[in-house]
Amino acid sequence: QVQLVESGGGSVQAGGSLRLSCRASKYTYEPYHMAWFRQAPGRDREGVASIYTGSGATYYADFVKGRFTISQENADKTLYLQMNGLEPEDTAIYYCAAVPRPLFGGTWSRTSKYSHWGQGTQVTVSS
């Protein structure tokens, strides 16, 4: 059973940057579709970005295009989310998720498609 542990959250001012990390508890040669989701108070969990480790294909929500970058480092089994140009609206708990198969089209952003979840890391952006 793969376990996911996020880190890197914190508090920044608007316009600042953070890099989130998600480390898998054990290595697997099987490719995964991995994603970052976020959930703000009183709102549904929403997909931010995803990557299929088998091909490197990436997907982004419209509201983060050009500001956030998702990447993976297979050597240390880590998924990253580089967040630049942060806005107060980006304040949320950010979760890492994974599933051992590719997701196509817009399905990557559906929470029901993922079998593994981390416990989340808080990101707070002040104006």
PDB file of C-alpha atoms in Angstrom, residues 13-104:
ATOM      1  CA  GLN A  13       2.078  37.147   1.087  1.00  0.00           C
ATOM      2  CA  ALA A  14       0.317  37.629  -2.221  1.00  0.00           C
ATOM      3  CA  GLY A  15       2.753  37.349  -5.092  1.00  0.00           C
ATOM      4  CA  GLY A  16       4.981  34.956  -3.193  1.00  0.00           C
ATOM      5  CA  SER A  17       5.987  31.371  -3.979  1.00  0.00           C
ATOM      6  CA  LEU A  18       5.899  27.973  -2.311  1.00  0.00           C
ATOM      7  CA  ARG A  19       6.941  24.498  -3.392  1.00  0.00           C
ATOM      8  CA  LEU A  20       4.915  21.565  -2.164  1.00  0.00           C
ATOM      9  CA  SER A  21       6.327  18.051  -2.018  1.00  0.00           C
ATOM     10  CA  CYS A  22       4.586  14.691  -1.894  1.00  0.00           C
ATOM     11  CA  ARG A  23       6.703  11.667  -1.097  1.00  0.00           C
ATOM     12  CA  ALA A  24       5.559   8.099  -1.659  1.00  0.00           C
ATOM     13  CA  SER A  25       6.291   5.657   1.151  1.00  0.00           C
ATOM     14  CA  LYS A  26       7.603   2.918  -1.105  1.00  0.00           C
ATOM     15  CA  TYR A  27       8.973   2.693  -4.585  1.00  0.00           C
ATOM     16  CA  THR A  28       6.959   1.082  -7.318  1.00  0.00           C
ATOM     17  CA  TYR A  29       7.899   0.496 -10.948  1.00  0.00           C
ATOM     18  CA  GLU A  30       4.241   0.781 -11.832  1.00  0.00           C
ATOM     19  CA  PRO A  31       3.360   4.144 -13.365  1.00  0.00           C
ATOM     20  CA  TYR A  32       0.859   6.259 -11.473  1.00  0.00           C
ATOM     21  CA  HIS A  33      -1.362   9.173 -12.299  1.00  0.00           C
ATOM     22  CA  MET A  34      -0.571  11.647  -9.532  1.00  0.00           C
ATOM     23  CA  ALA A  35      -2.285  14.914  -8.740  1.00  0.00           C
ATOM     24  CA  TRP A  36      -2.565  17.876  -6.456  1.00  0.00           C
ATOM     25  CA  PHE A  37      -5.979  18.854  -5.169  1.00  0.00           C
ATOM     26  CA  ARG A  38      -6.983  21.642  -2.826  1.00  0.00           C
ATOM     27  CA  GLN A  39      -9.884  22.351  -0.534  1.00  0.00           C
ATOM     28  CA  ALA A  40     -10.765  25.738   0.899  1.00  0.00           C
ATOM     29  CA  PRO A  41     -13.151  26.091   3.870  1.00  0.00           C
ATOM     30  CA  GLY A  42     -16.737  25.547   2.793  1.00  0.00           C
ATOM     31  CA  ARG A  43     -15.777  24.485  -0.715  1.00  0.00           C
ATOM     32  CA  ASP A  44     -15.453  21.190  -2.559  1.00  0.00           C
ATOM     33  CA  ARG A  45     -12.074  19.630  -3.160  1.00  0.00           C
ATOM     34  CA  GLU A  46     -10.844  20.678  -6.606  1.00  0.00           C
ATOM     35  CA  GLY A  47      -8.118  19.458  -8.919  1.00  0.00           C
ATOM     36  CA  VAL A  48      -5.120  21.746  -9.314  1.00  0.00           C
ATOM     37  CA  ALA A  49      -2.714  19.797 -11.529  1.00  0.00           C
ATOM     38  CA  SER A  50      -1.777  16.238 -12.381  1.00  0.00           C
ATOM     39  CA  ILE A  51       0.916  14.182 -14.079  1.00  0.00           C
ATOM     40  CA  TYR A  52       1.063  10.662 -15.455  1.00  0.00           C
ATOM     41  CA  THR A  53       4.442   9.267 -14.399  1.00  0.00           C
ATOM     42  CA  GLY A  54       4.469   6.818 -17.299  1.00  0.00           C
ATOM     43  CA  SER A  55       4.622   9.515 -19.994  1.00  0.00           C
ATOM     44  CA  GLY A  56       5.206  12.767 -18.125  1.00  0.00           C
ATOM     45  CA  ALA A  57       1.984  14.243 -19.525  1.00  0.00           C
ATOM     46  CA  THR A  58       0.716  17.098 -17.365  1.00  0.00           C
ATOM     47  CA  TYR A  59      -2.703  18.622 -16.843  1.00  0.00           C
ATOM     48  CA  TYR A  60      -3.669  21.889 -15.161  1.00  0.00           C
ATOM     49  CA  ALA A  61      -6.779  23.600 -13.945  1.00  0.00           C
ATOM     50  CA  ASP A  62      -7.400  26.851 -15.808  1.00  0.00           C
ATOM     51  CA  PHE A  63      -7.066  28.907 -12.644  1.00  0.00           C
ATOM     52  CA  VAL A  64      -3.404  27.911 -12.143  1.00  0.00           C
ATOM     53  CA  LYS A  65      -2.078  27.815 -15.707  1.00  0.00           C
ATOM     54  CA  GLY A  66       1.068  29.861 -16.005  1.00  0.00           C
ATOM     55  CA  ARG A  67       1.492  30.118 -12.236  1.00  0.00           C
ATOM     56  CA  PHE A  68       1.869  26.533 -10.970  1.00  0.00           C
ATOM     57  CA  THR A  69       4.085  23.748 -12.283  1.00  0.00           C
ATOM     58  CA  ILE A  70       3.752  20.060 -11.428  1.00  0.00           C
ATOM     59  CA  SER A  71       6.769  17.776 -11.706  1.00  0.00           C
ATOM     60  CA  GLN A  72       8.060  14.435 -10.488  1.00  0.00           C
ATOM     61  CA  GLU A  73      11.404  13.083  -9.380  1.00  0.00           C
ATOM     62  CA  ASN A  74      11.462   9.315  -9.737  1.00  0.00           C
ATOM     63  CA  ALA A  75      14.825   8.976  -7.987  1.00  0.00           C
ATOM     64  CA  ASP A  76      13.341  10.018  -4.650  1.00  0.00           C
ATOM     65  CA  LYS A  77       9.714   9.053  -5.382  1.00  0.00           C
ATOM     66  CA  THR A  78       8.581  12.653  -4.973  1.00  0.00           C
ATOM     67  CA  LEU A  79       5.915  14.763  -6.624  1.00  0.00           C
ATOM     68  CA  TYR A  80       6.277  18.543  -6.568  1.00  0.00           C
ATOM     69  CA  LEU A  81       4.045  21.551  -7.082  1.00  0.00           C
ATOM     70  CA  GLN A  82       5.861  24.823  -7.664  1.00  0.00           C
ATOM     71  CA  MET A  83       3.460  27.667  -6.959  1.00  0.00           C
ATOM     72  CA  ASN A  84       4.355  31.181  -8.094  1.00  0.00           C
ATOM     73  CA  GLY A  85       2.293  34.343  -8.099  1.00  0.00           C
ATOM     74  CA  LEU A  86       0.192  33.123  -5.190  1.00  0.00           C
ATOM     75  CA  GLU A  87      -3.107  34.885  -4.546  1.00  0.00           C
ATOM     76  CA  PRO A  88      -5.324  34.945  -1.432  1.00  0.00           C
ATOM     77  CA  GLU A  89      -7.777  32.760  -3.391  1.00  0.00           C
ATOM     78  CA  ASP A  90      -5.143  30.006  -3.408  1.00  0.00           C
ATOM     79  CA  THR A  91      -5.514  29.607   0.363  1.00  0.00           C
ATOM     80  CA  ALA A  92      -6.523  25.997   1.033  1.00  0.00           C
ATOM     81  CA  ILE A  93      -5.368  22.631   2.246  1.00  0.00           C
ATOM     82  CA  TYR A  94      -3.449  20.984  -0.573  1.00  0.00           C
ATOM     83  CA  TYR A  95      -3.640  17.217  -1.004  1.00  0.00           C
ATOM     84  CA  CYS A  96      -1.579  14.769  -3.010  1.00  0.00           C
ATOM     85  CA  ALA A  97      -3.404  11.885  -4.700  1.00  0.00           C
ATOM     86  CA  ALA A  98      -2.413   8.883  -6.814  1.00  0.00           C
ATOM     87  CA  VAL A  99      -3.913   6.023  -8.797  1.00  0.00           C
ATOM     88  CA  PRO A 100      -1.992   3.237 -10.613  1.00  0.00           C
ATOM     89  CA  ARG A 101      -3.373   3.920 -14.105  1.00  0.00           C
ATOM     90  CA  PRO A 102      -3.550   6.810 -16.550  1.00  0.00           C
ATOM     91  CA  LEU A 103      -6.465   9.231 -16.465  1.00  0.00           C
ATOM     92  CA  PHE A 104      -7.555  10.907 -19.672  1.00  0.00           C
TER      93      PHE A 104
END
